[in-house]
JSON list of C-alpha atoms and ligand atoms in Angstrom, two decimals:
[
{"chain": "A", "resi": 1, "resn": "MET", "atom": "CA", "xyz": [-19.13, -22.71, -13.33]},
{"chain": "A", "resi": 2, "resn": "ASP", "atom": "CA", "xyz": [-18.37, -23.79, -16.78]},
{"chain": "A", "resi": 3, "resn": "GLU", "atom": "CA", "xyz": [-14.39, -22.43, -17.55]},
{"chain": "A", "resi": 4, "resn": "LEU", "atom": "CA", "xyz": [-12.37, -22.13, -20.06]},
{"chain": "A", "resi": 5, "resn": "ASP", "atom": "CA", "xyz": [-8.69, -23.76, -19.65]},
{"chain": "A", "resi": 6, "resn": "SER", "atom": "CA", "xyz": [-7.58, -21.60, -22.04]},
{"chain": "A", "resi": 7, "resn": "PHE", "atom": "CA", "xyz": [-7.55, -18.30, -24.22]},
{"chain": "A", "resi": 8, "resn": "ASP", "atom": "CA", "xyz": [-8.67, -18.42, -27.39]},
{"chain": "A", "resi": 9, "resn": "ASP", "atom": "CA", "xyz": [-9.28, -15.26, -29.13]},
{"chain": "A", "resi": 10, "resn": "ALA", "atom": "CA", "xyz": [-12.51, -14.57, -27.77]},
{"chain": "A", "resi": 11, "resn": "ALA", "atom": "CA", "xyz": [-11.34, -15.18, -24.49]},
{"chain": "A", "resi": 12, "resn": "LEU", "atom": "CA", "xyz": [-8.80, -12.36, -25.21]},
{"chain": "A", "resi": 13, "resn": "GLY", "atom": "CA", "xyz": [-11.17, -10.55, -26.65]},
{"chain": "A", "resi": 14, "resn": "ARG", "atom": "CA", "xyz": [-13.22, -10.85, -23.17]},
{"chain": "A", "resi": 15, "resn": "TRP", "atom": "CA", "xyz": [-10.15, -9.92, -21.35]},
{"chain": "A", "resi": 16, "resn": "ILE", "atom": "CA", "xyz": [-9.09, -6.59, -23.03]},
{"chain": "A", "resi": 17, "resn": "ARG", "atom": "CA", "xyz": [-13.16, -5.58, -23.24]},
{"chain": "A", "resi": 18, "resn": "THR", "atom": "CA", "xyz": [-13.20, -6.70, -19.31]},
{"chain": "A", "resi": 19, "resn": "PHE", "atom": "CA", "xyz": [-10.37, -4.58, -18.50]},
{"chain": "A", "resi": 20, "resn": "ALA", "atom": "CA", "xyz": [-11.36, -1.56, -20.60]},
{"chain": "A", "resi": 21, "resn": "GLY", "atom": "CA", "xyz": [-15.10, -1.72, -18.61]},
{"chain": "A", "resi": 22, "resn": "LEU", "atom": "CA", "xyz": [-13.20, -2.15, -15.09]},
{"chain": "A", "resi": 23, "resn": "VAL", "atom": "CA", "xyz": [-11.30, 1.02, -16.06]},
{"chain": "A", "resi": 24, "resn": "ALA", "atom": "CA", "xyz": [-13.75, 2.92, -17.09]},
{"chain": "A", "resi": 25, "resn": "ALA", "atom": "CA", "xyz": [-15.92, 2.38, -14.13]},
{"chain": "A", "resi": 26, "resn": "ASN", "atom": "CA", "xyz": [-13.01, 3.57, -11.92]},
{"chain": "A", "resi": 27, "resn": "LYS", "atom": "CA", "xyz": [-11.85, 6.10, -14.02]},
{"chain": "A", "resi": 28, "resn": "ASP", "atom": "CA", "xyz": [-12.32, 8.01, -11.14]},
{"chain": "A", "resi": 29, "resn": "VAL", "atom": "CA", "xyz": [-10.66, 5.88, -8.33]},
{"chain": "A", "resi": 30, "resn": "LEU", "atom": "CA", "xyz": [-7.55, 6.28, -10.60]},
{"chain": "A", "resi": 31, "resn": "THR", "atom": "CA", "xyz": [-7.53, 9.78, -11.13]},
{"chain": "A", "resi": 32, "resn": "GLU", "atom": "CA", "xyz": [-7.96, 10.61, -7.61]},
{"chain": "A", "resi": 33, "resn": "LEU", "atom": "CA", "xyz": [-5.45, 8.58, -6.29]},
{"chain": "A", "resi": 34, "resn": "ASP", "atom": "CA", "xyz": [-2.73, 9.93, -9.25]},
{"chain": "A", "resi": 35, "resn": "SER", "atom": "CA", "xyz": [-3.69, 13.49, -7.91]},
{"chain": "A", "resi": 36, "resn": "ALA", "atom": "CA", "xyz": [-2.34, 12.55, -4.49]},
{"chain": "A", "resi": 37, "resn": "ILE", "atom": "CA", "xyz": [0.93, 11.52, -5.74]},
{"chain": "A", "resi": 38, "resn": "GLY", "atom": "CA", "xyz": [0.93, 12.46, -9.30]},
{"chain": "A", "resi": 39, "resn": "ASP", "atom": "CA", "xyz": [-0.78, 14.61, -11.77]},
{"chain": "A", "resi": 40, "resn": "ALA", "atom": "CA", "xyz": [-4.17, 13.63, -11.62]},
{"chain": "A", "resi": 41, "resn": "ASP", "atom": "CA", "xyz": [-4.55, 11.61, -15.18]},
{"chain": "A", "resi": 42, "resn": "HIS", "atom": "CA", "xyz": [-3.42, 8.19, -14.55]},
{"chain": "A", "resi": 43, "resn": "GLY", "atom": "CA", "xyz": [-7.73, 6.92, -15.03]},
{"chain": "A", "resi": 44, "resn": "ALA", "atom": "CA", "xyz": [-8.33, 9.35, -18.09]},
{"chain": "A", "resi": 45, "resn": "ASN", "atom": "CA", "xyz": [-4.94, 8.14, -19.97]},
{"chain": "A", "resi": 46, "resn": "MET", "atom": "CA", "xyz": [-5.89, 4.77, -19.27]},
{"chain": "A", "resi": 47, "resn": "ASP", "atom": "CA", "xyz": [-9.75, 5.67, -19.83]},
{"chain": "A", "resi": 48, "resn": "ARG", "atom": "CA", "xyz": [-8.81, 6.89, -23.11]},
{"chain": "A", "resi": 49, "resn": "GLY", "atom": "CA", "xyz": [-6.37, 4.18, -24.43]},
{"chain": "A", "resi": 50, "resn": "MET", "atom": "CA", "xyz": [-8.64, 1.20, -23.70]},
{"chain": "A", "resi": 51, "resn": "ARG", "atom": "CA", "xyz": [-11.54, 3.11, -25.66]},
{"chain": "A", "resi": 52, "resn": "ALA", "atom": "CA", "xyz": [-9.27, 3.13, -28.90]},
{"chain": "A", "resi": 53, "resn": "VAL", "atom": "CA", "xyz": [-8.21, -0.36, -27.57]},
{"chain": "A", "resi": 54, "resn": "VAL", "atom": "CA", "xyz": [-11.84, -1.59, -27.66]},
{"chain": "A", "resi": 55, "resn": "ALA", "atom": "CA", "xyz": [-12.59, 0.52, -31.17]},
{"chain": "A", "resi": 56, "resn": "ALA", "atom": "CA", "xyz": [-9.96, -0.68, -32.80]},
{"chain": "A", "resi": 57, "resn": "LEU", "atom": "CA", "xyz": [-11.29, -4.63, -32.09]},
{"chain": "A", "resi": 58, "resn": "ASP", "atom": "CA", "xyz": [-14.86, -3.77, -32.84]},
{"chain": "A", "resi": 59, "resn": "GLY", "atom": "CA", "xyz": [-13.18, -2.44, -35.94]},
{"chain": "A", "resi": 60, "resn": "THR", "atom": "CA", "xyz": [-11.14, -5.46, -37.30]},
{"chain": "A", "resi": 61, "resn": "GLU", "atom": "CA", "xyz": [-10.60, -7.83, -34.38]},
{"chain": "A", "resi": 62, "resn": "PRO", "atom": "CA", "xyz": [-7.13, -9.86, -35.43]},
{"chain": "A", "resi": 63, "resn": "ALA", "atom": "CA", "xyz": [-6.67, -13.40, -35.47]},
{"chain": "A", "resi": 64, "resn": "GLY", "atom": "CA", "xyz": [-4.60, -15.11, -33.53]},
{"chain": "A", "resi": 65, "resn": "ALA", "atom": "CA", "xyz": [-3.54, -14.33, -29.99]},
{"chain": "A", "resi": 66, "resn": "ALA", "atom": "CA", "xyz": [0.24, -12.59, -31.29]},
{"chain": "A", "resi": 67, "resn": "ALA", "atom": "CA", "xyz": [-2.05, -10.27, -33.52]},
{"chain": "A", "resi": 68, "resn": "LEU", "atom": "CA", "xyz": [-4.52, -9.58, -31.09]},
{"chain": "A", "resi": 69, "resn": "LEU", "atom": "CA", "xyz": [-2.11, -8.69, -28.22]},
{"chain": "A", "resi": 70, "resn": "LYS", "atom": "CA", "xyz": [-0.34, -6.76, -30.74]},
{"chain": "A", "resi": 71, "resn": "GLN", "atom": "CA", "xyz": [-3.03, -4.50, -31.79]},
{"chain": "A", "resi": 72, "resn": "VAL", "atom": "CA", "xyz": [-3.66, -4.06, -28.02]},
{"chain": "A", "resi": 73, "resn": "GLY", "atom": "CA", "xyz": [-0.07, -3.11, -27.75]},
{"chain": "A", "resi": 74, "resn": "MET", "atom": "CA", "xyz": [0.46, -0.62, -30.41]},
{"chain": "A", "resi": 75, "resn": "THR", "atom": "CA", "xyz": [-2.90, 1.36, -29.41]},
{"chain": "A", "resi": 76, "resn": "LEU", "atom": "CA", "xyz": [-1.91, 2.05, -25.98]},
{"chain": "A", "resi": 77, "resn": "VAL", "atom": "CA", "xyz": [1.32, 3.06, -26.85]},
{"chain": "A", "resi": 78, "resn": "SER", "atom": "CA", "xyz": [0.08, 5.33, -29.70]},
{"chain": "A", "resi": 79, "resn": "THR", "atom": "CA", "xyz": [-2.91, 6.66, -27.66]},
{"chain": "A", "resi": 80, "resn": "VAL", "atom": "CA", "xyz": [-1.75, 6.95, -24.07]},
{"chain": "A", "resi": 81, "resn": "GLY", "atom": "CA", "xyz": [0.87, 9.39, -22.70]},
{"chain": "A", "resi": 82, "resn": "GLY", "atom": "CA", "xyz": [2.56, 9.45, -19.74]},
{"chain": "A", "resi": 83, "resn": "ALA", "atom": "CA", "xyz": [4.18, 6.53, -17.94]},
{"chain": "A", "resi": 84, "resn": "SER", "atom": "CA", "xyz": [1.05, 4.21, -18.20]},
{"chain": "A", "resi": 85, "resn": "GLY", "atom": "CA", "xyz": [0.95, 4.21, -22.06]},
{"chain": "A", "resi": 86, "resn": "PRO", "atom": "CA", "xyz": [4.66, 2.69, -22.64]},
{"chain": "A", "resi": 87, "resn": "LEU", "atom": "CA", "xyz": [4.39, 0.98, -19.92]},
{"chain": "A", "resi": 88, "resn": "TYR", "atom": "CA", "xyz": [1.07, -1.16, -20.76]},
{"chain": "A", "resi": 89, "resn": "GLY", "atom": "CA", "xyz": [1.90, -1.09, -24.12]},
{"chain": "A", "resi": 90, "resn": "THR", "atom": "CA", "xyz": [5.11, -2.92, -23.65]},
{"chain": "A", "resi": 91, "resn": "PHE", "atom": "CA", "xyz": [3.58, -5.08, -21.04]},
{"chain": "A", "resi": 92, "resn": "PHE", "atom": "CA", "xyz": [0.75, -6.56, -24.51]},
{"chain": "A", "resi": 93, "resn": "LEU", "atom": "CA", "xyz": [3.69, -6.02, -27.04]},
{"chain": "A", "resi": 94, "resn": "ARG", "atom": "CA", "xyz": [5.98, -8.56, -24.97]},
{"chain": "A", "resi": 95, "resn": "MET", "atom": "CA", "xyz": [2.84, -10.68, -24.42]},
{"chain": "A", "resi": 96, "resn": "ALA", "atom": "CA", "xyz": [2.52, -10.83, -27.88]},
{"chain": "A", "resi": 97, "resn": "THR", "atom": "CA", "xyz": [5.85, -12.16, -28.98]},
{"chain": "A", "resi": 98, "resn": "ALA", "atom": "CA", "xyz": [5.90, -14.55, -26.67]},
{"chain": "A", "resi": 99, "resn": "ALA", "atom": "CA", "xyz": [2.60, -15.63, -27.56]},
{"chain": "A", "resi": 100, "resn": "GLY", "atom": "CA", "xyz": [3.39, -16.21, -31.04]},
{"chain": "A", "resi": 101, "resn": "GLU", "atom": "CA", "xyz": [1.54, -17.71, -34.19]},
{"chain": "A", "resi": 102, "resn": "VAL", "atom": "CA", "xyz": [-0.73, -19.65, -31.60]},
{"chain": "A", "resi": 103, "resn": "ASP", "atom": "CA", "xyz": [-5.10, -19.97, -31.63]},
{"chain": "A", "resi": 104, "resn": "SER", "atom": "CA", "xyz": [-5.28, -20.26, -28.09]},
{"chain": "A", "resi": 105, "resn": "LEU", "atom": "CA", "xyz": [-3.17, -19.90, -25.36]},
{"chain": "A", "resi": 106, "resn": "ASP", "atom": "CA", "xyz": [-3.10, -23.06, -22.25]},
{"chain": "A", "resi": 107, "resn": "GLY", "atom": "CA", "xyz": [-2.19, -22.04, -18.97]},
{"chain": "A", "resi": 108, "resn": "PRO", "atom": "CA", "xyz": [1.67, -22.60, -19.45]},
{"chain": "A", "resi": 109, "resn": "ALA", "atom": "CA", "xyz": [1.63, -20.58, -22.50]},
{"chain": "A", "resi": 110, "resn": "PHE", "atom": "CA", "xyz": [-0.50, -17.78, -21.47]},
{"chain": "A", "resi": 111, "resn": "ALA", "atom": "CA", "xyz": [1.82, -17.90, -17.72]},
{"chain": "A", "resi": 112, "resn": "LYS", "atom": "CA", "xyz": [4.96, -17.58, -20.47]},
{"chain": "A", "resi": 113, "resn": "ALA", "atom": "CA", "xyz": [3.45, -14.53, -22.42]},
{"chain": "A", "resi": 114, "resn": "LEU", "atom": "CA", "xyz": [2.26, -13.19, -18.92]},
{"chain": "A", "resi": 115, "resn": "HIS", "atom": "CA", "xyz": [6.14, -13.74, -17.87]},
{"chain": "A", "resi": 116, "resn": "ALA", "atom": "CA", "xyz": [7.33, -11.66, -20.81]},
{"chain": "A", "resi": 117, "resn": "GLY", "atom": "CA", "xyz": [4.92, -9.02, -20.32]},
{"chain": "A", "resi": 118, "resn": "LEU", "atom": "CA", "xyz": [6.10, -7.84, -16.76]},
{"chain": "A", "resi": 119, "resn": "GLU", "atom": "CA", "xyz": [10.00, -8.64, -18.27]},
{"chain": "A", "resi": 120, "resn": "GLY", "atom": "CA", "xyz": [8.92, -6.08, -20.97]},
{"chain": "A", "resi": 121, "resn": "VAL", "atom": "CA", "xyz": [7.52, -3.23, -17.97]},
{"chain": "A", "resi": 122, "resn": "VAL", "atom": "CA", "xyz": [10.89, -4.04, -15.83]},
{"chain": "A", "resi": 123, "resn": "ALA", "atom": "CA", "xyz": [13.09, -3.58, -18.83]},
{"chain": "A", "resi": 124, "resn": "ARG", "atom": "CA", "xyz": [11.14, -0.33, -19.98]},
{"chain": "A", "resi": 125, "resn": "GLY", "atom": "CA", "xyz": [10.28, 1.20, -16.28]},
{"chain": "A", "resi": 126, "resn": "LYS", "atom": "CA", "xyz": [13.48, -0.46, -13.99]},
{"chain": "A", "resi": 127, "resn": "ALA", "atom": "CA", "xyz": [10.89, -0.83, -11.30]},
{"chain": "A", "resi": 128, "resn": "GLU", "atom": "CA", "xyz": [12.01, -3.54, -8.60]},
{"chain": "A", "resi": 129, "resn": "ALA", "atom": "CA", "xyz": [9.92, -5.10, -6.05]},
{"chain": "A", "resi": 130, "resn": "GLY", "atom": "CA", "xyz": [8.97, -2.03, -3.44]},
{"chain": "A", "resi": 131, "resn": "ASP", "atom": "CA", "xyz": [9.14, 0.85, -6.05]},
{"chain": "A", "resi": 132, "resn": "LYS", "atom": "CA", "xyz": [5.15, 1.59, -5.53]},
{"chain": "A", "resi": 133, "resn": "THR", "atom": "CA", "xyz": [4.46, 1.35, -8.90]},
{"chain": "A", "resi": 134, "resn": "MET", "atom": "CA", "xyz": [2.48, -1.43, -11.49]},
{"chain": "A", "resi": 135, "resn": "PHE", "atom": "CA", "xyz": [5.55, -3.93, -10.78]},
{"chain": "A", "resi": 136, "resn": "ASP", "atom": "CA", "xyz": [4.15, -4.50, -7.04]},
{"chain": "A", "resi": 137, "resn": "ALA", "atom": "CA", "xyz": [0.76, -6.05, -8.20]},
{"chain": "A", "resi": 138, "resn": "LEU", "atom": "CA", "xyz": [2.16, -7.63, -11.63]},
{"chain": "A", "resi": 139, "resn": "ALA", "atom": "CA", "xyz": [5.19, -9.63, -10.28]},
{"chain": "A", "resi": 140, "resn": "PRO", "atom": "CA", "xyz": [2.78, -10.64, -7.24]},
{"chain": "A", "resi": 141, "resn": "ALA", "atom": "CA", "xyz": [0.29, -12.21, -9.72]},
{"chain": "A", "resi": 142, "resn": "VAL", "atom": "CA", "xyz": [2.93, -13.92, -12.22]},
{"chain": "A", "resi": 143, "resn": "GLU", "atom": "CA", "xyz": [4.46, -15.77, -8.90]},
{"chain": "A", "resi": 144, "resn": "ALA", "atom": "CA", "xyz": [1.20, -16.50, -7.63]},
{"chain": "A", "resi": 145, "resn": "LEU", "atom": "CA", "xyz": [-0.16, -17.79, -10.92]},
{"chain": "A", "resi": 146, "resn": "ASP", "atom": "CA", "xyz": [2.93, -19.99, -11.39]},
{"chain": "A", "resi": 147, "resn": "ARG", "atom": "CA", "xyz": [2.37, -21.27, -8.13]},
{"chain": "A", "resi": 148, "resn": "SER", "atom": "CA", "xyz": [-1.08, -22.05, -8.63]},
{"chain": "A", "resi": 149, "resn": "MET", "atom": "CA", "xyz": [-0.81, -24.09, -11.57]},
{"chain": "A", "resi": 150, "resn": "ALA", "atom": "CA", "xyz": [2.52, -25.75, -10.23]},
{"chain": "A", "resi": 151, "resn": "ALA", "atom": "CA", "xyz": [0.01, -27.18, -7.37]},
{"chain": "A", "resi": 152, "resn": "GLY", "atom": "CA", "xyz": [-2.10, -28.71, -10.32]},
{"chain": "A", "resi": 153, "resn": "ALA", "atom": "CA", "xyz": [-4.92, -25.98, -10.23]},
{"chain": "A", "resi": 154, "resn": "PRO", "atom": "CA", "xyz": [-6.83, -24.85, -13.64]},
{"chain": "A", "resi": 155, "resn": "LEU", "atom": "CA", "xyz": [-6.13, -21.84, -15.38]},
{"chain": "A", "resi": 156, "resn": "ALA", "atom": "CA", "xyz": [-9.03, -19.84, -14.05]},
{"chain": "A", "resi": 157, "resn": "GLU", "atom": "CA", "xyz": [-9.03, -21.07, -10.53]},
{"chain": "A", "resi": 158, "resn": "ALA", "atom": "CA", "xyz": [-5.01, -20.03, -10.55]},
{"chain": "A", "resi": 159, "resn": "LEU", "atom": "CA", "xyz": [-5.96, -16.46, -12.13]},
{"chain": "A", "resi": 160, "resn": "ARG", "atom": "CA", "xyz": [-8.00, -16.21, -9.31]},
{"chain": "A", "resi": 161, "resn": "ALA", "atom": "CA", "xyz": [-5.58, -16.69, -6.98]},
{"chain": "A", "resi": 162, "resn": "ALA", "atom": "CA", "xyz": [-3.16, -14.00, -9.35]},
{"chain": "A", "resi": 163, "resn": "THR", "atom": "CA", "xyz": [-6.12, -11.62, -8.60]},
{"chain": "A", "resi": 164, "resn": "ALA", "atom": "CA", "xyz": [-5.91, -12.12, -5.20]},
{"chain": "A", "resi": 165, "resn": "ALA", "atom": "CA", "xyz": [-2.15, -11.28, -5.10]},
{"chain": "A", "resi": 166, "resn": "ALA", "atom": "CA", "xyz": [-2.25, -8.16, -7.32]},
{"chain": "A", "resi": 167, "resn": "GLU", "atom": "CA", "xyz": [-5.11, -6.98, -4.88]},
{"chain": "A", "resi": 168, "resn": "ASN", "atom": "CA", "xyz": [-2.69, -7.64, -2.02]},
{"chain": "A", "resi": 169, "resn": "GLY", "atom": "CA", "xyz": [0.44, -6.12, -4.03]},
{"chain": "A", "resi": 170, "resn": "ARG", "atom": "CA", "xyz": [-2.08, -3.47, -4.66]},
{"chain": "A", "resi": 171, "resn": "ASP", "atom": "CA", "xyz": [-2.90, -2.17, -0.86]},
{"chain": "A", "resi": 172, "resn": "ALA", "atom": "CA", "xyz": [0.82, -3.30, -0.11]},
{"chain": "A", "resi": 173, "resn": "THR", "atom": "CA", "xyz": [1.55, -0.10, -2.13]},
{"chain": "A", "resi": 174, "resn": "ILE", "atom": "CA", "xyz": [0.34, 2.34, 0.39]},
{"chain": "A", "resi": 175, "resn": "PRO", "atom": "CA", "xyz": [3.20, 2.28, 3.02]},
{"chain": "A", "resi": 176, "resn": "MET", "atom": "CA", "xyz": [5.62, 2.54, 0.24]},
{"chain": "A", "resi": 177, "resn": "LEU", "atom": "CA", "xyz": [8.15, 5.75, -0.87]},
{"chain": "A", "resi": 178, "resn": "ALA", "atom": "CA", "xyz": [8.09, 5.83, -4.51]},
{"chain": "A", "resi": 179, "resn": "ARG", "atom": "CA", "xyz": [11.33, 5.24, -5.84]},
{"chain": "A", "resi": 180, "resn": "LYS", "atom": "CA", "xyz": [9.76, 5.33, -9.56]},
{"chain": "A", "resi": 181, "resn": "GLY", "atom": "CA", "xyz": [7.59, 7.46, -12.05]},
{"chain": "A", "resi": 182, "resn": "ARG", "atom": "CA", "xyz": [6.33, 11.12, -10.89]},
{"chain": "A", "resi": 183, "resn": "ALA", "atom": "CA", "xyz": [5.48, 10.08, -7.48]},
{"chain": "A", "resi": 184, "resn": "SER", "atom": "CA", "xyz": [9.10, 9.65, -6.52]},
{"chain": "A", "resi": 185, "resn": "TYR", "atom": "CA", "xyz": [9.30, 13.35, -6.79]},
{"chain": "A", "resi": 186, "resn": "LEU", "atom": "CA", "xyz": [7.50, 13.13, -3.78]},
{"chain": "A", "resi": 187, "resn": "GLY", "atom": "CA", "xyz": [9.51, 11.27, -1.68]},
{"chain": "A", "resi": 188, "resn": "GLU", "atom": "CA", "xyz": [7.97, 11.10, 2.06]},
{"chain": "A", "resi": 189, "resn": "ARG", "atom": "CA", "xyz": [4.98, 12.76, 1.00]},
{"chain": "A", "resi": 190, "resn": "SER", "atom": "CA", "xyz": [4.20, 9.68, -1.38]},
{"chain": "A", "resi": 191, "resn": "VAL", "atom": "CA", "xyz": [4.07, 7.23, 2.03]},
{"chain": "A", "resi": 192, "resn": "GLY", "atom": "CA", "xyz": [0.45, 6.18, 2.66]},
{"chain": "A", "resi": 193, "resn": "HIS", "atom": "CA", "xyz": [-1.47, 6.53, -0.62]},
{"chain": "A", "resi": 194, "resn": "GLN", "atom": "CA", "xyz": [-2.14, 3.69, -2.93]},
{"chain": "A", "resi": 195, "resn": "ASP", "atom": "CA", "xyz": [-0.22, 3.98, -6.14]},
{"chain": "A", "resi": 196, "resn": "PRO", "atom": "CA", "xyz": [-2.10, 4.01, -9.07]},
{"chain": "A", "resi": 197, "resn": "GLY", "atom": "CA", "xyz": [-0.85, 1.75, -12.02]},
{"chain": "A", "resi": 198, "resn": "ALA", "atom": "CA", "xyz": [-1.27, -0.75, -9.38]},
{"chain": "A", "resi": 199, "resn": "THR", "atom": "CA", "xyz": [-4.76, -0.51, -8.63]},
{"chain": "A", "resi": 200, "resn": "SER", "atom": "CA", "xyz": [-4.94, -0.19, -12.56]},
{"chain": "A", "resi": 201, "resn": "THR", "atom": "CA", "xyz": [-3.02, -3.70, -12.88]},
{"chain": "A", "resi": 202, "resn": "ALA", "atom": "CA", "xyz": [-5.06, -5.12, -10.25]},
{"chain": "A", "resi": 203, "resn": "LEU", "atom": "CA", "xyz": [-8.03, -4.63, -12.63]},
{"chain": "A", "resi": 204, "resn": "LEU", "atom": "CA", "xyz": [-6.21, -5.87, -15.62]},
{"chain": "A", "resi": 205, "resn": "VAL", "atom": "CA", "xyz": [-5.47, -9.46, -13.47]},
{"chain": "A", "resi": 206, "resn": "ALA", "atom": "CA", "xyz": [-9.09, -9.67, -12.53]},
{"chain": "A", "resi": 207, "resn": "ALA", "atom": "CA", "xyz": [-10.74, -9.24, -15.88]},
{"chain": "A", "resi": 208, "resn": "ALA", "atom": "CA", "xyz": [-8.13, -11.93, -17.29]},
{"chain": "A", "resi": 209, "resn": "ALA", "atom": "CA", "xyz": [-9.96, -14.19, -14.14]},
{"chain": "A", "resi": 210, "resn": "THR", "atom": "CA", "xyz": [-13.29, -13.86, -15.28]},
{"chain": "A", "resi": 211, "resn": "ALA", "atom": "CA", "xyz": [-12.71, -13.95, -19.11]},
{"chain": "A", "resi": 212, "resn": "LEU", "atom": "CA", "xyz": [-12.55, -17.44, -19.00]},
{"chain": "A", "resi": 213, "resn": "ASP", "atom": "CA", "xyz": [-16.30, -17.79, -18.01]},
{"chain": "A", "resi": 214, "resn": "LYS", "atom": "CA", "xyz": [-18.21, -19.38, -20.89]},
{"chain": "A", "resi": 215, "resn": "GLY", "atom": "CA", "xyz": [-21.49, -17.64, -19.24]},
{"chain": "B", "resi": 1, "resn": "ADP", "atom": "P1", "xyz": [2.28, 9.62, -15.33]},
{"chain": "B", "resi": 1, "resn": "ADP", "atom": "O1", "xyz": [3.28, 9.71, -14.13]},
{"chain": "B", "resi": 1, "resn": "ADP", "atom": "O2", "xyz": [2.99, 9.70, -16.52]},
{"chain": "B", "resi": 1, "resn": "ADP", "atom": "O3", "xyz": [1.24, 10.85, -15.02]},
{"chain": "B", "resi": 1, "resn": "ADP", "atom": "P2", "xyz": [-0.10, 7.74, -15.41]},
{"chain": "B", "resi": 1, "resn": "ADP", "atom": "O4", "xyz": [-0.62, 8.71, -14.21]},
{"chain": "B", "resi": 1, "resn": "ADP", "atom": "O5", "xyz": [-0.64, 6.93, -16.30]},
{"chain": "B", "resi": 1, "resn": "ADP", "atom": "O6", "xyz": [1.83, 8.47, -16.10]},
{"chain": "B", "resi": 1, "resn": "ADP", "atom": "O7", "xyz": [0.51, 5.94, -14.45]},
{"chain": "B", "resi": 1, "resn": "ADP", "atom": "C1", "xyz": [1.39, 6.52, -13.21]},
{"chain": "B", "resi": 1, "resn": "ADP", "atom": "C2", "xyz": [1.42, 5.02, -12.89]},
{"chain": "B", "resi": 1, "resn": "ADP", "atom": "O8", "xyz": [2.79, 4.77, -13.82]},
{"chain": "B", "resi": 1, "resn": "ADP", "atom": "C3", "xyz": [2.08, 5.14, -11.54]},
{"chain": "B", "resi": 1, "resn": "ADP", "atom": "O9", "xyz": [1.11, 4.81, -10.83]},
{"chain": "B", "resi": 1, "resn": "ADP", "atom": "C4", "xyz": [3.11, 3.89, -11.84]},
{"chain": "B", "resi": 1, "resn": "ADP", "atom": "O10", "xyz": [2.39, 2.63, -10.95]},
{"chain": "B", "resi": 1, "resn": "ADP", "atom": "C5", "xyz": [3.50, 3.35, -12.99]},
{"chain": "B", "resi": 1, "resn": "ADP", "atom": "N1", "xyz": [4.71, 3.90, -12.96]},
{"chain": "B", "resi": 1, "resn": "ADP", "atom": "C6", "xyz": [5.51, 4.95, -13.55]},
{"chain": "B", "resi": 1, "resn": "ADP", "atom": "N2", "xyz": [7.09, 5.17, -13.04]},
{"chain": "B", "resi": 1, "resn": "ADP", "atom": "C7", "xyz": [6.90, 3.52, -13.71]},
{"chain": "B", "resi": 1, "resn": "ADP", "atom": "C8", "xyz": [7.99, 3.09, -13.85]},
{"chain": "B", "resi": 1, "resn": "ADP", "atom": "N3", "xyz": [9.29, 3.35, -13.62]},
{"chain": "B", "resi": 1, "resn": "ADP", "atom": "N4", "xyz": [8.03, 1.29, -13.63]},
{"chain": "B", "resi": 1, "resn": "ADP", "atom": "C9", "xyz": [6.92, 0.91, -13.46]},
{"chain": "B", "resi": 1, "resn": "ADP", "atom": "N5", "xyz": [5.66, 1.46, -13.41]},
{"chain": "B", "resi": 1, "resn": "ADP", "atom": "C10", "xyz": [5.68, 2.73, -13.40]},
{"chain": "B", "resi": 2, "resn": "MG", "atom": "MG1", "xyz": [-0.29, 10.47, -14.04]}
]
């Protein structure tokens, strides 16, 4: 497979558009998951937000990693209500700041930006491991990316390891008792259901892995 070892603007654009496509394809699944332990809007929220993001990119696609990621974050903050809008928005805005004014993000730069995004999610939502949130998919993904790159893997391979970790993290939310967000209102009744935000986050990481395919 022919793969890039860094995210240039085109690859970042592919990441975001692929994520938008996965969210659209999984909209009903995300909503069903949120109907079990929330208010049945996670699919609609994320789909509305990512459609607006793609529309904005289709308008004028900003040049440079920071500008592109910032536009994604700002669009999500302004179009997605509920918990996930500010959380995903902050994730991309912090990534943008960490990316800085560069034309492309190599492995270490992408990892640094992802760490910053994760820290942004934590700063905003105060979630910890095991709280049954998007953190439980995102944090293991970032760890797996670090581990894989430290072992010498190229970025695309490290992102596949991160995807597997995010999917495991997503599945691990099923037996958890929710301690943050709407699902926490259910207490024990939140046990036995997969977290919707962890599910969309696994799609976000999977999209990053495929965005490095040259096609
Ligand atoms: P809302 O809960 O406002 O309806 P969504 O349904 O769009 O928003 O998103 C719900 C998801 O947001 C949850 O499944 C969870 O993963 C995530 N979430 C909620 N609160 C937090 C938090 N404090 N920190 C991290 N993630 C959170
Ligand atoms: Mg909801």
